[in-house]
Coordinates of C-alpha atoms in Angstrom, one line a residue:
X1 CA 19.4 11.9 -2.7
X2 CA 16.7 12.0 -0.1
X3 CA 14.8 9.2 -1.8
X4 CA 18.0 7.2 -2.0
X5 CA 18.5 7.5 1.8
X6 CA 14.9 6.6 2.5
X7 CA 15.2 3.5 0.2
X8 CA 18.4 2.5 1.9
X9 CA 16.9 2.9 5.3
X10 CA 13.8 0.9 4.3
X11 CA 16.0 -1.9 3.0
X12 CA 18.0 -2.0 6.2
X13 CA 14.9 -2.1 8.3
X14 CA 13.3 -4.8 6.1
X15 CA 16.4 -7.0 6.6
X16 CA 15.9 -6.8 10.4
X17 CA 14.9 -10.0 12.1
X18 CA 12.1 -8.3 14.1
X19 CA 10.7 -6.9 10.8
X20 CA 10.7 -10.4 9.3
X21 CA 9.0 -11.8 12.4
X22 CA 6.3 -9.1 12.2
X23 CA 5.6 -10.0 8.6
X24 CA 5.2 -13.6 9.5
X25 CA 2.9 -12.8 12.4
X26 CA 0.8 -10.5 10.2
X27 CA 0.5 -13.3 7.6
X28 CA -0.3 -16.1 10.0
X29 CA -2.3 -14.3 12.7
X30 CA -4.5 -12.1 10.4
X31 CA -4.4 -13.4 6.8
X32 CA -4.8 -17.0 7.8
X33 CA -7.1 -16.1 10.7
X34 CA -5.0 -17.7 13.4
X35 CA -5.8 -14.9 15.8
X36 CA -9.5 -15.7 15.6
X37 CA -8.8 -19.5 16.0
X38 CA -6.5 -19.0 19.0
X39 CA -9.1 -16.6 20.5
X40 CA -11.4 -19.6 21.0
X41 CA -9.2 -20.7 23.9
X42 CA -10.5 -18.7 26.8
X43 CA -7.8 -16.5 28.4
X44 CA -4.9 -18.2 26.6
X45 CA -5.9 -16.9 23.1
X46 CA -5.8 -13.3 24.3
X47 CA -2.5 -13.9 26.1
X48 CA -1.0 -15.4 22.9
X49 CA -2.3 -12.5 20.8
X50 CA -0.7 -10.1 23.3
X51 CA 2.6 -11.8 23.1
X52 CA 2.5 -11.6 19.3
X53 CA 2.6 -7.8 19.7
X54 CA 6.0 -7.8 21.3
X55 CA 8.0 -7.7 18.0
X56 CA 5.9 -4.7 16.8
X57 CA 6.5 -2.8 20.0
X58 CA 10.2 -3.7 20.0
X59 CA 10.6 -2.6 16.4
X60 CA 8.8 0.7 16.7
X61 CA 10.5 1.6 20.0
X62 CA 14.0 0.2 19.6
X63 CA 14.7 0.1 15.9
X64 CA 12.7 3.1 14.6
X65 CA 12.8 4.8 18.0
X66 CA 9.5 6.6 17.7
X67 CA 7.4 7.1 20.8
X68 CA 4.2 8.1 18.8
X69 CA 4.5 5.0 16.6
X70 CA 5.0 2.8 19.7
X71 CA 2.0 4.3 21.4
X72 CA -0.1 3.8 18.2
X73 CA 1.0 0.1 18.0
X74 CA 0.2 -0.5 21.6
X75 CA -3.2 1.3 21.2
X76 CA -4.1 -0.8 18.2
X77 CA -3.0 -4.0 20.0
X78 CA -4.9 -3.3 23.2
X79 CA -8.0 -2.4 21.1
X80 CA -7.6 -5.8 19.4
X81 CA -7.3 -7.6 22.8
X82 CA -10.3 -5.8 24.1
X83 CA -12.4 -6.6 21.1
X84 CA -11.2 -10.2 21.2
X85 CA -12.4 -10.6 24.8
X86 CA -16.0 -10.1 23.9
X87 CA -17.7 -13.3 25.0
X88 CA -19.8 -15.9 23.1
X89 CA -17.4 -16.0 20.1
X90 CA -18.4 -12.5 19.1
X91 CA -14.8 -11.3 19.8
X92 CA -13.4 -14.1 17.7
X93 CA -15.6 -13.0 14.7
X94 CA -14.5 -9.4 15.2
X95 CA -10.9 -10.7 15.2
X96 CA -11.4 -12.0 11.7
X97 CA -12.3 -8.4 10.5
X98 CA -10.1 -6.2 12.8
X99 CA -6.7 -7.6 11.7
X100 CA -4.6 -5.6 14.2
X101 CA -1.3 -7.1 13.1
X102 CA -1.8 -6.1 9.5
X103 CA -2.8 -2.6 10.6
X104 CA 0.3 -2.4 12.8
X105 CA 2.5 -3.5 9.9
X106 CA 0.9 -0.9 7.6
X107 CA 1.4 1.8 10.2
X108 CA 5.1 0.8 10.5
X109 CA 5.7 0.7 6.8
X110 CA 3.9 3.9 6.2
X111 CA 5.8 5.6 9.0
X112 CA 9.1 4.4 7.6
X113 CA 8.1 5.5 4.1
X114 CA 7.1 8.9 5.3
X115 CA 3.4 8.6 4.2
X116 CA 1.7 11.7 5.6
X117 CA -1.7 10.0 6.0
X118 CA -0.2 7.2 8.1
X119 CA 1.9 9.6 10.1
X120 CA -1.3 11.6 10.9
X121 CA -3.1 8.4 11.9
X122 CA -0.1 7.4 14.1
X123 CA -0.1 10.8 15.8
X124 CA -3.8 10.6 16.4
X125 CA -3.6 7.1 18.0
X126 CA -0.6 8.2 20.0
X127 CA -2.6 11.1 21.5
X128 CA -5.5 8.7 22.3
X129 CA -3.0 6.4 24.1
X130 CA -1.4 9.3 26.0
X131 CA -4.9 10.5 27.1
X132 CA -5.9 7.0 28.2
X133 CA -2.6 6.6 30.1
X134 CA -3.1 9.9 32.0
X135 CA -6.7 8.9 32.9
X136 CA -5.5 5.5 34.1
X137 CA -2.7 7.1 36.2
X138 CA -5.3 9.5 37.7
X139 CA -7.6 6.6 38.5
X140 CA -4.7 4.7 40.1
X141 CA -3.9 7.8 42.2
X142 CA -7.6 8.1 43.2
X143 CA -7.7 4.4 44.2
X144 CA -4.6 4.8 46.3
X145 CA -6.1 7.8 48.0
X146 CA -9.3 6.0 48.6
X147 CA -7.5 2.9 50.0
X148 CA -5.4 5.1 52.3
X149 CA -8.5 7.0 53.5
X150 CA -10.4 3.8 54.1
X151 CA -7.4 2.3 55.9
X152 CA -7.1 5.3 58.2
X153 CA -10.8 5.2 58.8
X154 CA -10.7 1.5 59.8
X155 CA -7.6 2.2 62.0
X156 CA -9.4 5.0 63.8
X157 CA -12.5 2.8 64.2
X158 CA -10.5 -0.1 65.7
X159 CA -8.6 2.3 68.0
X160 CA -11.8 3.8 69.3
X161 CA -13.2 0.4 70.1
X162 CA -10.3 -0.6 72.3

């Protein structure tokens, strides 16, 4: 009975337009190396690769409704973008081997299928993403504090001159 429900859910998810879009993106961007070819265009290649992540994020957050899976997908996508930005075509070569879209697809399929190994990997990447997010928020708060402090220092300096 439980297997039947899981198979029915999987079939329903596979019939979803976003799922079919993700399969197409995985095929063209990673298996046919379009991600690496597009990455040759400075700036634009990375922007296009980032746009290609949108269906994965939508599917994991709105269809599956899993925050850890969504964080893991975003973590994987940002890692791919970062690696792809390495200059002198090194990033493009890395894109050939990294295959972030295929990895995202495997994470989503494993998560839907209840694969314990994939779920463990998803939770690990979600924790990494949460830690990085907290660090970034702390750095932003520190930057705001520094800017306010510097601004008040400049204000007191200007007032003391006049």
